[in-house]
CSV table of C-alpha atoms in Angstrom, one decimal:
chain,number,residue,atom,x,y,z
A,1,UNK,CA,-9.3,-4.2,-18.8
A,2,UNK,CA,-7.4,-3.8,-15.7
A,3,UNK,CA,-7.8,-7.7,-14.8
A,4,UNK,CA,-6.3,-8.1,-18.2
A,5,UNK,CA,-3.2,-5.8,-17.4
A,6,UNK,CA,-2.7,-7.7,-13.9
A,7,UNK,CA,-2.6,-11.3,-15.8
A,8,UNK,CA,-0.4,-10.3,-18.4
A,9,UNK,CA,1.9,-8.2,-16.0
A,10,UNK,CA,1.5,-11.6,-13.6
A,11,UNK,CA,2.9,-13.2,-16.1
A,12,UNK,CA,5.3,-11.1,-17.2
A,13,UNK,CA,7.1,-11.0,-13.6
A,14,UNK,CA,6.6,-14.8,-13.5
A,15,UNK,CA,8.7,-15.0,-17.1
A,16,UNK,CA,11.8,-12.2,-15.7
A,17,UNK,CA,11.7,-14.4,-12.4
A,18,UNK,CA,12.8,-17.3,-14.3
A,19,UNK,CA,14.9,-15.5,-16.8
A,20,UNK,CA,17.3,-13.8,-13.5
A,21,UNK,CA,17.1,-17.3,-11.8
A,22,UNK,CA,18.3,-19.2,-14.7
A,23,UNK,CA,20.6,-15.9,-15.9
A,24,UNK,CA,20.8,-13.7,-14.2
A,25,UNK,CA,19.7,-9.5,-14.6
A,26,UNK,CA,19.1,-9.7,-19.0
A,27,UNK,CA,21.9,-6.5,-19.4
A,28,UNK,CA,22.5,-5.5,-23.2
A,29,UNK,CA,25.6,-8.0,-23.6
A,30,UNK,CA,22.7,-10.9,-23.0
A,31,UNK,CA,20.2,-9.3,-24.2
A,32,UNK,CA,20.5,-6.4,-26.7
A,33,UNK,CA,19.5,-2.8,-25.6
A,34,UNK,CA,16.0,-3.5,-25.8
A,35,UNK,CA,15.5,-6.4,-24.2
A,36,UNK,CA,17.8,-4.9,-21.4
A,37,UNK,CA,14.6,-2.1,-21.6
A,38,UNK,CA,12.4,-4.7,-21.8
A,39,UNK,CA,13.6,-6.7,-18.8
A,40,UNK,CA,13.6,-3.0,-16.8
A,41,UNK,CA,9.8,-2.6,-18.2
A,42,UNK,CA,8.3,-5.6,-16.8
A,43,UNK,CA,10.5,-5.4,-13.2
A,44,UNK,CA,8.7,-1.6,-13.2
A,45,UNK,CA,5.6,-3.0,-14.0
A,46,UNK,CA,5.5,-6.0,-11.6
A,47,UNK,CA,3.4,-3.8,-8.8
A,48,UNK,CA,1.7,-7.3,-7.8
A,49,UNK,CA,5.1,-8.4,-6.5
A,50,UNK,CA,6.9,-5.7,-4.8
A,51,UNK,CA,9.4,-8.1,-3.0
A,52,UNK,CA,10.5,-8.8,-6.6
A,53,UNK,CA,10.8,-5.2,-7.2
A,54,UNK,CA,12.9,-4.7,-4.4
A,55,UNK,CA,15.0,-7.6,-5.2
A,56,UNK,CA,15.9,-6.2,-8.6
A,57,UNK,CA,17.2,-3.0,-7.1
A,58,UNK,CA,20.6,-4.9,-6.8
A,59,UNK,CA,21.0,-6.3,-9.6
A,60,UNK,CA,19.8,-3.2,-12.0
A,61,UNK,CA,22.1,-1.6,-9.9
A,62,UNK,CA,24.9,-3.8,-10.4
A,63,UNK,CA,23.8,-3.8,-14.4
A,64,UNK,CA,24.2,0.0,-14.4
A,65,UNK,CA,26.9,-0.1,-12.8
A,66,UNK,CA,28.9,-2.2,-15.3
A,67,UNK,CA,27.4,-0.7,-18.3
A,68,UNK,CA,24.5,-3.1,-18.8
A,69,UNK,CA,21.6,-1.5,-17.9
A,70,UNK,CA,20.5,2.8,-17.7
A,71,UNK,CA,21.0,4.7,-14.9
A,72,UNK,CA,17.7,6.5,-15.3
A,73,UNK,CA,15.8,2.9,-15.7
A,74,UNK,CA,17.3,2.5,-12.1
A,75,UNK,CA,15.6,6.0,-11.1
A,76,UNK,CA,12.2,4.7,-11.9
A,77,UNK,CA,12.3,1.5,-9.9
A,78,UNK,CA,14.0,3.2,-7.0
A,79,UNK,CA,10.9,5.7,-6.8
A,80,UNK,CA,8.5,2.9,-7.9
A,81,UNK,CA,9.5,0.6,-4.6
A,82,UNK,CA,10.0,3.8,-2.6
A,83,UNK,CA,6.3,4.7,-2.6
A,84,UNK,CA,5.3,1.3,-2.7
A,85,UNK,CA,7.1,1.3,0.5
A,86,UNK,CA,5.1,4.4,1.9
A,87,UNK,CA,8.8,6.7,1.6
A,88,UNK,CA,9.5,10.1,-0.2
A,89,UNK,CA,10.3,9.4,-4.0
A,90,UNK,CA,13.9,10.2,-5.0
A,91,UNK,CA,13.5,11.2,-8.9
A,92,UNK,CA,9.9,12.4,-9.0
A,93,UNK,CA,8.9,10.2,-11.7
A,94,UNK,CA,5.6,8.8,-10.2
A,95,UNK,CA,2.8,11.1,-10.0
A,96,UNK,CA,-1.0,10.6,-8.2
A,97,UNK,CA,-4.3,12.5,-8.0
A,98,UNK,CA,-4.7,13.4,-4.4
A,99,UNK,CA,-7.5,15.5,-3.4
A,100,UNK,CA,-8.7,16.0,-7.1
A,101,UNK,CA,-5.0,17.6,-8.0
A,102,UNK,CA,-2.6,15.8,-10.6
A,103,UNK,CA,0.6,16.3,-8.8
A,104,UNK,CA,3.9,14.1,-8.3
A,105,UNK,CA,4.2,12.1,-5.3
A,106,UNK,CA,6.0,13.1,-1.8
A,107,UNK,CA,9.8,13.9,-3.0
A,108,UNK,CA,12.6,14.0,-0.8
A,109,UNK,CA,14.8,17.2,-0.5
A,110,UNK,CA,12.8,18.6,-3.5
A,111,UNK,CA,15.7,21.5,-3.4
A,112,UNK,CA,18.0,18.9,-4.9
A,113,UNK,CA,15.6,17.0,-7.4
A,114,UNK,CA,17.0,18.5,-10.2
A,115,UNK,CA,20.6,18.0,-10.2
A,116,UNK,CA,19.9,14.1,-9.1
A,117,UNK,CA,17.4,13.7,-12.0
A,118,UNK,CA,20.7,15.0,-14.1
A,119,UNK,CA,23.0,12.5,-12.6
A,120,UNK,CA,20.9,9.4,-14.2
A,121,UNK,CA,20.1,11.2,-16.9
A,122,UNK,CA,16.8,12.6,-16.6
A,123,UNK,CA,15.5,15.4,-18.3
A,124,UNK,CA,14.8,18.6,-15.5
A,125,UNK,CA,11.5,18.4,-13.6
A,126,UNK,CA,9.7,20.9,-15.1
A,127,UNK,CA,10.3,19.3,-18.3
A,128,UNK,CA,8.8,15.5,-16.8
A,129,UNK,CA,6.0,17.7,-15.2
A,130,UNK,CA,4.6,18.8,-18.6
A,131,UNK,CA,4.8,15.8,-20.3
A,132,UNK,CA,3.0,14.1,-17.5
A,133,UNK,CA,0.4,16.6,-17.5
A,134,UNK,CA,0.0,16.4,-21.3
A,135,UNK,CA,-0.7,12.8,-21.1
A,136,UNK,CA,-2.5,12.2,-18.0
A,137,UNK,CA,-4.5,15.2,-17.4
């Protein structure tokens, strides 16, 4: 099943490659709301090609930034090509088992996590902690 994930997700990141090339980022003036979700989903899911990921940081940043695109969609592909990149998470929103313990990934300045998952629109840690523990544990 996972060799079936990676082709279609290959795929996938092949398809948004060609879409930002020809179009630029798909915000929700090209694209509607959902496919500007859409176009988020597959850039999250394009682990194979993390150069890609970090090339979309711009330009879902510049799509937030003018109204096109969510801030917290911007959250999870910050954190996503953050521990890709072997750094501290921002957001929290990417968990692991290490050492046989479901837990969230290295934050940085944990003290703080909170009030930046508010500023993108996240809901508060604890909250994300249980409804990752409900669905992966």
């Amino acid at each position: 099943m996972a060799e079936e994930w990676d082709a279609v997700d290959i795929g996938n990141t092949a398809f948004l490659k060609k879409v930002i090339a020809e179009r630029g980022w798909p915000g929700k003036d090209m694209v509607g709301e959902t496919g500007a979700h859409a176009a988020w989903l597959l850039a999250q899911h394009a682990d194979q090609d993390p150069q890609f990921q970090r090339d979309c940081l711009p330009l879902l940043q510049a799509a937030v930034d003018s109204g096109q695109a969510q801030p917290s969609e911007l959250a999870y592909l910050i954190d996503r090509v953050r521990v890709a990149d072997g750094r501290s998470q921002v957001y929290g929103t990417r968990y692991w088992t290490h050492d046989g313990v479901f837990e969230p990934r290295p934050i940085e300045d944990p003290e703080r996590l909170d009030a930046r998952r508010a500023e993108v629109g996240l809901p508060p840690q604890a909250d994300y902690d249980r409804t990752m523990r409900d669905l992966y544990e």
